[in-house]
GROMACS .gro file of C-alpha atoms in nm:
model
  392
    1MET     CA    1  -1.862   3.687   1.262
    2SER     CA    2  -1.885   3.602   1.663
    3ALA     CA    3  -1.693   3.297   1.835
    4ARG     CA    4  -2.008   3.101   1.859
    5ALA     CA    5  -2.080   3.168   1.485
    6VAL     CA    6  -1.756   3.053   1.393
    7ARG     CA    7  -1.779   2.736   1.579
    8VAL     CA    8  -2.112   2.664   1.429
    9LEU     CA    9  -2.041   2.720   1.074
   10ALA     CA   10  -1.709   2.481   1.112
   11TRP     CA   11  -1.897   2.231   1.284
   12VAL     CA   12  -2.180   2.265   0.965
   13LEU     CA   13  -1.933   2.216   0.726
   14SER     CA   14  -1.728   1.909   0.919
   15GLY     CA   15  -2.088   1.752   0.911
   16VAL     CA   16  -2.212   1.823   0.564
   17ALA     CA   17  -1.891   1.690   0.447
   18VAL     CA   18  -1.908   1.356   0.659
   19ALA     CA   19  -2.280   1.316   0.580
   20LEU     CA   20  -2.227   1.358   0.212
   21THR     CA   21  -1.927   1.056   0.231
   22ALA     CA   22  -2.166   0.861   0.447
   23ILE     CA   23  -2.424   0.869   0.153
   24ALA     CA   24  -2.197   0.858  -0.115
   25THR     CA   25  -2.053   0.524   0.037
   26GLY     CA   26  -2.445   0.391   0.093
   27LEU     CA   27  -2.494   0.441  -0.275
   28ALA     CA   28  -2.199   0.294  -0.397
   29ALA     CA   29  -2.280  -0.011  -0.143
   30THR     CA   30  -2.607  -0.061  -0.339
   31ALA     CA   31  -2.468  -0.034  -0.634
   32GLY     CA   32  -2.240  -0.278  -0.582
   33THR     CA   33  -1.930  -0.051  -0.685
   34VAL     CA   34  -1.763   0.012  -0.329
   35ASP     CA   35  -1.394  -0.018  -0.329
   36LEU     CA   36  -1.271  -0.092   0.020
   37GLY     CA   37  -0.943   0.025  -0.050
   38TRP     CA   38  -1.011   0.386  -0.220
   39GLY     CA   39  -1.366   0.414  -0.050
   40GLY     CA   40  -1.183   0.324   0.299
   41LEU     CA   41  -0.898   0.574   0.202
   42GLY     CA   42  -1.127   0.856   0.075
   43ILE     CA   43  -1.296   0.865   0.425
   44VAL     CA   44  -1.024   0.871   0.584
   45MET     CA   45  -0.926   1.161   0.391
   46VAL     CA   46  -1.253   1.342   0.476
   47LEU     CA   47  -1.199   1.300   0.810
   48VAL     CA   48  -0.854   1.405   0.835
   49PHE     CA   49  -0.928   1.716   0.637
   50CYS     CA   50  -1.253   1.740   0.861
   51THR     CA   51  -1.084   1.720   1.182
   52VAL     CA   52  -0.772   1.980   1.106
   53GLY     CA   53  -0.982   2.239   0.959
   54LEU     CA   54  -1.221   2.210   1.249
   55MET     CA   55  -0.937   2.229   1.495
   56ILE     CA   56  -0.782   2.554   1.330
   57THR     CA   57  -1.066   2.738   1.286
   58THR     CA   58  -1.218   2.720   1.643
   59ARG     CA   59  -0.871   2.850   1.759
   60HIS     CA   60  -0.781   3.058   1.475
   61PRO     CA   61  -1.099   3.202   1.279
   62ARG     CA   62  -0.891   3.442   1.088
   63ASN     CA   63  -0.681   3.202   0.927
   64PRO     CA   64  -0.803   3.087   0.617
   65ILE     CA   65  -0.616   2.740   0.596
   66GLY     CA   66  -0.906   2.623   0.834
   67TRP     CA   67  -1.136   2.686   0.631
   68ILE     CA   68  -0.969   2.605   0.325
   69PHE     CA   69  -0.933   2.223   0.506
   70CYS     CA   70  -1.349   2.246   0.571
   71ALA     CA   71  -1.412   2.341   0.203
   72SER     CA   72  -1.211   2.074   0.054
   73ALA     CA   73  -1.377   1.828   0.270
   74VAL     CA   74  -1.709   1.941   0.137
   75VAL     CA   75  -1.571   1.934  -0.210
   76ASN     CA   76  -1.497   1.583  -0.183
   77GLY     CA   77  -1.798   1.489  -0.006
   78LEU     CA   78  -1.965   1.632  -0.336
   79GLY     CA   79  -1.722   1.444  -0.580
   80SER     CA   80  -1.827   1.096  -0.358
   81LEU     CA   81  -2.177   1.161  -0.386
   82ALA     CA   82  -2.205   1.246  -0.722
   83ALA     CA   83  -2.006   0.922  -0.817
   84GLY     CA   84  -2.188   0.715  -0.576
   85TYR     CA   85  -2.525   0.861  -0.767
   86ALA     CA   86  -2.382   0.798  -1.089
   87ASP     CA   87  -2.278   0.423  -1.028
   88TYR     CA   88  -2.654   0.363  -0.872
   89ARG     CA   89  -2.823   0.516  -1.144
   90GLN     CA   90  -2.619   0.273  -1.376
   91ALA     CA   91  -2.666  -0.031  -1.188
   92GLY     CA   92  -3.035   0.036  -1.130
   93SER     CA   93  -3.155   0.084  -1.491
   94GLY     CA   94  -2.872   0.011  -1.686
   95SER     CA   95  -2.808   0.338  -1.851
   96ALA     CA   96  -2.747   0.678  -1.676
   97GLY     CA   97  -3.020   1.008  -1.716
   98SER     CA   98  -2.915   1.363  -1.742
   99LEU     CA   99  -2.883   1.418  -1.374
  100ALA     CA  100  -2.656   1.141  -1.371
  101GLU     CA  101  -2.469   1.205  -1.629
  102ALA     CA  102  -2.420   1.557  -1.523
  103ALA     CA  103  -2.297   1.377  -1.181
  104ALA     CA  104  -2.048   1.162  -1.350
  105GLY     CA  105  -1.911   1.425  -1.518
  106TYR     CA  106  -1.871   1.641  -1.194
  107ALA     CA  107  -1.751   1.313  -1.005
  108THR     CA  108  -1.465   1.309  -1.283
  109VAL     CA  109  -1.315   1.655  -1.226
  110SER     CA  110  -1.429   1.691  -0.836
  111TRP     CA  111  -1.045   1.611  -0.748
  112ILE     CA  112  -0.920   1.975  -0.923
  113PRO     CA  113  -1.053   2.192  -0.615
  114VAL     CA  114  -0.985   1.909  -0.342
  115VAL     CA  115  -0.617   1.876  -0.458
  116LEU     CA  116  -0.472   2.204  -0.612
  117VAL     CA  117  -0.610   2.470  -0.396
  118PRO     CA  118  -0.476   2.318  -0.069
  119VAL     CA  119  -0.140   2.262  -0.258
  120ALA     CA  120  -0.137   2.633  -0.409
  121PHE     CA  121  -0.265   2.807  -0.115
  122VAL     CA  122  -0.129   2.641   0.185
  123PRO     CA  123   0.210   2.730   0.136
  124LEU     CA  124   0.147   3.065   0.042
  125LEU     CA  125  -0.073   3.142   0.376
  126PHE     CA  126   0.118   2.901   0.647
  127PRO     CA  127   0.153   2.955   0.904
  128ASP     CA  128  -0.034   3.278   1.000
  129GLY     CA  129  -0.285   3.289   0.724
  130ARG     CA  130  -0.101   3.624   0.527
  131LEU     CA  131   0.087   3.617   0.221
  132PRO     CA  132   0.431   3.672   0.274
  133SER     CA  133   0.396   4.031   0.126
  134ARG     CA  134   0.137   4.251  -0.062
  135ARG     CA  135   0.379   4.154  -0.397
  136TRP     CA  136   0.252   3.764  -0.366
  137ARG     CA  137  -0.077   3.898  -0.415
  138PRO     CA  138  -0.094   3.857  -0.775
  139VAL     CA  139   0.046   3.479  -0.753
  140ALA     CA  140  -0.284   3.442  -0.533
  141TRP     CA  141  -0.528   3.576  -0.762
  142CYS     CA  142  -0.363   3.395  -1.076
  143ALA     CA  143  -0.358   3.070  -0.832
  144ALA     CA  144  -0.741   3.107  -0.798
  145LEU     CA  145  -0.793   3.189  -1.151
  146GLY     CA  146  -0.590   2.928  -1.266
  147ILE     CA  147  -0.749   2.652  -1.080
  148ALA     CA  148  -1.110   2.750  -1.189
  149ALA     CA  149  -0.998   2.812  -1.571
  150ALA     CA  150  -0.856   2.429  -1.536
  151PHE     CA  151  -1.171   2.330  -1.350
  152LEU     CA  152  -1.385   2.448  -1.626
  153THR     CA  153  -1.189   2.322  -1.928
  154SER     CA  154  -1.159   1.953  -1.790
  155ALA     CA  155  -1.519   2.004  -1.724
  156THR     CA  156  -1.609   2.078  -2.100
  157LEU     CA  157  -1.369   1.831  -2.236
  158PRO     CA  158  -1.503   1.651  -2.563
  159GLY     CA  159  -1.516   1.259  -2.539
  160PRO     CA  160  -1.627   1.020  -2.316
  161LEU     CA  161  -1.562   1.082  -1.934
  162GLU     CA  162  -1.220   0.965  -1.820
  163ASP     CA  163  -1.398   0.800  -1.510
  164TYR     CA  164  -1.715   0.675  -1.721
  165PRO     CA  165  -1.558   0.555  -2.064
  166GLY     CA  166  -1.925   0.460  -2.126
  167LEU     CA  167  -2.085   0.817  -2.101
  168PRO     CA  168  -2.005   1.120  -2.328
  169ASN     CA  169  -1.936   1.438  -2.133
  170PRO     CA  170  -2.268   1.622  -2.140
  171TYR     CA  171  -2.101   1.966  -2.094
  172ALA     CA  172  -1.848   1.910  -2.381
  173ILE     CA  173  -1.703   2.207  -2.596
  174ASP     CA  174  -1.550   2.165  -2.928
  175SER     CA  175  -1.360   2.521  -2.949
  176VAL     CA  176  -1.017   2.636  -3.009
  177VAL     CA  177  -1.098   2.875  -2.701
  178ARG     CA  178  -1.141   2.579  -2.471
  179THR     CA  179  -0.814   2.396  -2.592
  180VAL     CA  180  -0.609   2.764  -2.561
  181GLY     CA  181  -0.748   2.787  -2.224
  182GLU     CA  182  -0.693   2.421  -2.094
  183GLY     CA  183  -0.291   2.487  -2.208
  184LEU     CA  184  -0.305   2.809  -2.049
  185SER     CA  185  -0.433   2.705  -1.721
  186ALA     CA  186  -0.222   2.427  -1.711
  187LEU     CA  187   0.068   2.665  -1.765
  188VAL     CA  188  -0.046   2.915  -1.500
  189VAL     CA  189  -0.104   2.642  -1.244
  190LEU     CA  190   0.231   2.454  -1.258
  191CYS     CA  191   0.391   2.842  -1.225
  192VAL     CA  192   0.169   2.862  -0.933
  193LEU     CA  193   0.272   2.523  -0.773
  194VAL     CA  194   0.660   2.635  -0.845
  195ALA     CA  195   0.583   3.008  -0.662
  196SER     CA  196   0.404   2.866  -0.353
  197PRO     CA  197   0.709   2.663  -0.223
  198LEU     CA  198   0.934   2.950  -0.305
  199ALA     CA  199   0.696   3.150  -0.087
  200LEU     CA  200   0.721   2.953   0.192
  201ILE     CA  201   1.112   2.942   0.147
  202LEU     CA  202   1.135   3.303   0.132
  203ARG     CA  203   0.949   3.293   0.460
  204PHE     CA  204   1.167   3.063   0.606
  205ARG     CA  205   1.462   3.263   0.587
  206GLY     CA  206   1.271   3.584   0.738
  207ALA     CA  207   1.137   3.420   0.977
  208GLY     CA  208   1.223   3.390   1.379
  209TYR     CA  209   1.293   3.047   1.589
  210LYS     CA  210   0.929   2.974   1.641
  211GLN     CA  211   0.792   3.049   1.282
  212ARG     CA  212   1.083   2.845   1.154
  213GLN     CA  213   0.967   2.552   1.359
  214GLN     CA  214   0.611   2.566   1.220
  215ILE     CA  215   0.753   2.587   0.906
  216LYS     CA  216   0.957   2.252   0.942
  217TRP     CA  217   0.647   2.066   1.018
  218LEU     CA  218   0.538   2.154   0.680
  219VAL     CA  219   0.840   2.120   0.502
  220TRP     CA  220   0.910   1.748   0.632
  221ALA     CA  221   0.581   1.667   0.546
  222GLY     CA  222   0.601   1.771   0.180
  223ALA     CA  223   0.954   1.615   0.152
  224LEU     CA  224   0.802   1.303   0.290
  225ALA     CA  225   0.532   1.301   0.067
  226ALA     CA  226   0.754   1.374  -0.254
  227ALA     CA  227   0.990   1.104  -0.162
  228MET     CA  228   0.700   0.855  -0.102
  229ILE     CA  229   0.500   0.957  -0.449
  230THR     CA  230   0.894   0.921  -0.612
  231ILE     CA  231   0.926   0.583  -0.469
  232GLY     CA  232   0.558   0.443  -0.530
  233THR     CA  233   0.585   0.574  -0.912
  234ALA     CA  234   0.935   0.423  -0.948
  235GLY     CA  235   0.831   0.112  -0.776
  236TYR     CA  236   0.500   0.097  -0.940
  237ASP     CA  237   0.592  -0.248  -1.124
  238LEU     CA  238   0.789  -0.372  -0.807
  239LEU     CA  239   0.537  -0.289  -0.546
  240THR     CA  240   0.161  -0.404  -0.586
  241PRO     CA  241  -0.041  -0.081  -0.725
  242ALA     CA  242  -0.273  -0.128  -0.413
  243VAL     CA  243   0.062  -0.066  -0.167
  244ALA     CA  244   0.211   0.211  -0.412
  245ASN     CA  245  -0.123   0.364  -0.367
  246VAL     CA  246  -0.180   0.363  -0.002
  247ALA     CA  247   0.164   0.466   0.083
  248ILE     CA  248   0.119   0.793  -0.142
  249LEU     CA  249  -0.217   0.858  -0.040
  250LEU     CA  250  -0.118   0.816   0.367
  251SER     CA  251   0.180   1.036   0.308
  252VAL     CA  252  -0.010   1.294   0.127
  253LEU     CA  253  -0.252   1.293   0.430
  254GLY     CA  254   0.048   1.387   0.635
  255LEU     CA  255   0.042   1.746   0.503
  256PRO     CA  256  -0.303   1.840   0.675
  257VAL     CA  257  -0.163   1.653   1.003
  258ALA     CA  258   0.171   1.901   0.952
  259THR     CA  259  -0.011   2.183   0.919
  260GLY     CA  260  -0.259   2.124   1.211
  261ILE     CA  261   0.048   2.086   1.439
  262GLY     CA  262   0.265   2.397   1.301
  263ILE     CA  263  -0.043   2.611   1.349
  264LEU     CA  264  -0.156   2.493   1.679
  265ARG     CA  265   0.211   2.467   1.796
  266HIS     CA  266   0.123   2.099   1.967
  267ARG     CA  267   0.428   1.933   2.036
  268LEU     CA  268   0.578   2.222   1.795
  269TYR     CA  269   0.980   2.162   1.905
  270ASP     CA  270   0.956   1.771   1.799
  271ILE     CA  271   1.027   1.859   1.462
  272ASP     CA  272   1.385   1.821   1.501
  273VAL     CA  273   1.379   1.480   1.647
  274VAL     CA  274   1.138   1.387   1.390
  275ILE     CA  275   1.358   1.491   1.130
  276ASN     CA  276   1.634   1.343   1.287
  277ARG     CA  277   1.488   0.999   1.326
  278THR     CA  278   1.363   1.033   0.932
  279ILE     CA  279   1.690   1.091   0.798
  280VAL     CA  280   1.890   0.838   1.028
  281TYR     CA  281   1.603   0.545   0.978
  282GLY     CA  282   1.597   0.610   0.627
  283ALA     CA  283   1.951   0.644   0.556
  284LEU     CA  284   1.990   0.320   0.778
  285THR     CA  285   1.693   0.127   0.572
  286VAL     CA  286   1.866   0.219   0.197
  287THR     CA  287   2.216   0.121   0.341
  288LEU     CA  288   2.094  -0.205   0.509
  289ALA     CA  289   1.908  -0.307   0.182
  290ALA     CA  290   2.153  -0.254  -0.049
  291GLY     CA  291   2.398  -0.448   0.176
  292TYR     CA  292   2.155  -0.694   0.236
  293LEU     CA  293   2.094  -0.727  -0.129
  294GLY     CA  294   2.454  -0.721  -0.279
  295SER     CA  295   2.542  -0.979   0.038
  296VAL     CA  296   2.319  -1.187  -0.122
  297LEU     CA  297   2.436  -1.216  -0.480
  298VAL     CA  298   2.812  -1.261  -0.346
  299PHE     CA  299   2.730  -1.522  -0.113
  300GLN     CA  300   2.534  -1.686  -0.381
  301LEU     CA  301   2.834  -1.700  -0.612
  302VAL     CA  302   3.093  -1.802  -0.342
  303LEU     CA  303   2.874  -2.108  -0.203
  304ARG     CA  304   2.723  -2.212  -0.531
  305PRO     CA  305   2.933  -2.489  -0.569
  306VAL     CA  306   2.869  -2.675  -0.237
  307THR     CA  307   2.476  -2.565  -0.205
  308HIS     CA  308   2.170  -2.572  -0.392
  309GLY     CA  309   1.924  -2.312  -0.416
  310SER     CA  310   1.960  -1.939  -0.249
  311GLY     CA  311   1.855  -2.077   0.079
  312PRO     CA  312   2.203  -2.052   0.242
  313ALA     CA  313   2.264  -1.714   0.096
  314VAL     CA  314   1.974  -1.539   0.233
  315ALA     CA  315   2.013  -1.688   0.600
  316VAL     CA  316   2.370  -1.575   0.575
  317SER     CA  317   2.327  -1.264   0.445
  318THR     CA  318   2.033  -1.176   0.724
  319LEU     CA  319   2.202  -1.281   0.941
  320ALA     CA  320   2.527  -1.010   0.901
  321VAL     CA  321   2.262  -0.764   0.838
  322ALA     CA  322   2.098  -0.842   1.161
  323GLY     CA  323   2.468  -0.742   1.333
  324LEU     CA  324   2.541  -0.469   1.150
  325PHE     CA  325   2.225  -0.291   1.243
  326ARG     CA  326   2.347  -0.128   1.553
  327PRO     CA  327   2.693   0.010   1.446
  328VAL     CA  328   2.558   0.104   1.086
  329ARG     CA  329   2.289   0.298   1.294
  330SER     CA  330   2.536   0.437   1.515
  331ARG     CA  331   2.795   0.570   1.252
  332ILE     CA  332   2.497   0.705   1.046
  333GLN     CA  333   2.348   0.886   1.347
  334ALA     CA  334   2.695   1.066   1.403
  335VAL     CA  335   2.745   1.157   1.051
  336VAL     CA  336   2.336   1.288   1.051
  337ASP     CA  337   2.442   1.518   1.403
  338ARG     CA  338   2.753   1.628   1.273
  339ARG     CA  339   2.618   1.724   0.915
  340PHE     CA  340   2.284   1.881   0.987
  341PHE     CA  341   2.234   1.892   1.391
  342ARG     CA  342   2.570   2.066   1.463
  343ARG     CA  343   2.481   2.212   1.820
  344ARG     CA  344   2.376   1.866   1.915
  345TYR     CA  345   2.703   1.692   1.796
  346ASP     CA  346   2.862   1.975   1.989
  347ALA     CA  347   2.710   1.912   2.294
  348ALA     CA  348   2.758   1.521   2.295
  349ARG     CA  349   3.137   1.595   2.227
  350THR     CA  350   3.148   1.808   2.509
  351LEU     CA  351   2.997   1.589   2.756
  352GLU     CA  352   3.210   1.301   2.632
  353ALA     CA  353   3.509   1.513   2.705
  354PHE     CA  354   3.394   1.644   3.045
  355GLY     CA  355   3.324   1.265   3.152
  356VAL     CA  356   3.683   1.182   3.065
  357ARG     CA  357   3.794   1.507   3.320
  358LEU     CA  358   3.567   1.382   3.563
  359ARG     CA  359   3.748   1.062   3.603
  360ASP     CA  360   4.077   1.240   3.631
  361GLN     CA  361   3.990   1.541   3.826
  362LEU     CA  362   4.038   1.557   4.203
  363ASP     CA  363   4.000   1.928   4.273
  364LEU     CA  364   3.618   2.005   4.376
  365ASP     CA  365   3.675   2.387   4.257
  366ALA     CA  366   3.841   2.300   3.911
  367LEU     CA  367   3.539   2.020   3.868
  368GLY     CA  368   3.297   2.302   3.950
  369ASN     CA  369   3.418   2.513   3.722
  370ASP     CA  370   3.426   2.237   3.422
  371LEU     CA  371   3.074   2.158   3.527
  372VAL     CA  372   2.946   2.492   3.509
  373ALA     CA  373   3.167   2.539   3.151
  374VAL     CA  374   2.999   2.215   3.013
  375VAL     CA  375   2.635   2.367   3.108
  376ARG     CA  376   2.716   2.675   2.906
  377ASP     CA  377   2.812   2.515   2.629
  378THR     CA  378   2.538   2.263   2.613
  379MET     CA  379   2.221   2.389   2.769
  380GLN     CA  380   2.329   2.756   2.678
  381PRO     CA  381   2.090   2.914   2.997
  382THR     CA  382   2.119   3.283   3.036
  383GLN     CA  383   2.249   3.197   3.429
  384VAL     CA  384   2.439   2.930   3.585
  385THR     CA  385   2.471   2.884   3.970
  386LEU     CA  386   2.620   2.599   4.129
  387TRP     CA  387   2.532   2.487   4.493
  388LEU     CA  388   2.749   2.266   4.689
  389ARG     CA  389   2.604   2.086   5.003
  390SER     CA  390   2.885   2.030   5.207
  391ARG     CA  391   2.856   1.686   5.491
  392ARG     CA  392   2.999   1.710   5.816
   0.00000   0.00000   0.00000
């Protein structure tokens, strides 16, 4: 395809996805079933997938990851349209016809290709759009067949629809073959979801510096999404369901954004700073939160004879945590740099030692040699030249 045809196709797919989502939102609003929370997040999801897919396909048309994002946005728009139409028919006539039942059945299982295709194929193809080697072709074929089988077996599940309990599945098949296929497809998809990150790890081990920076973006986004899913699931009762769901979905949306940054190489080398800040402030938040809760309990026990209620304990604990913020952050930063960013830690120590020598060194030639040595140790340039201007 020519470059013009590629751009036109990418824009058409993005436009179709946005149009389908807009029509679905209008139908849901007419039926009175629009959900501002999930509906708004669904719109954001389509926009993010369209934007990232459009940027990748127009710049790297041979990379299938961009087309996967565009196709996922279209499939998500179709699912939203099907759900909106089913809601509209049920709200209008109180019952659903055959077409509305089919739409409800598709809307119930439309999440399978939208979620599983990017999750399975992006780690296999990232960042250049090619498999790590020919040996990974069976994994790609298993992913395609497993996802297709999971979609078909879920679409033919007997009984009422999961998202529409009042509607029976119009395509239900009560057969042993379907049950066996459901179990096999689930097993295949599970194996693929384990093999895909493994392919990314193996690619990272044999990659050069630039490709490693690209992979770091995706790994960071995946780790952040996994952490948010774990926290949101574990604290589902502690947090409100809306907050937990929003946090999980926003963290998942970071995956296409990180993928776009890695492939397009926009601010590619900022990933080390992002990882550093994530580790530091994540550890700082956990440490201060644990310290705050512990100090509240301790001060409540200590101040109970002279105070009533937990107000003084909370106030004292808040002041103590505020005072500990800076020293704890500095300590955690030093530990993180020493453990994960050894090169930066060594550079900081070299500069600190040079500052001490600078106060005591009077010989200009020796000072120049020390300065050149510091630049070599910290910056590691290919060549260092020191120019001094004499004053007369």
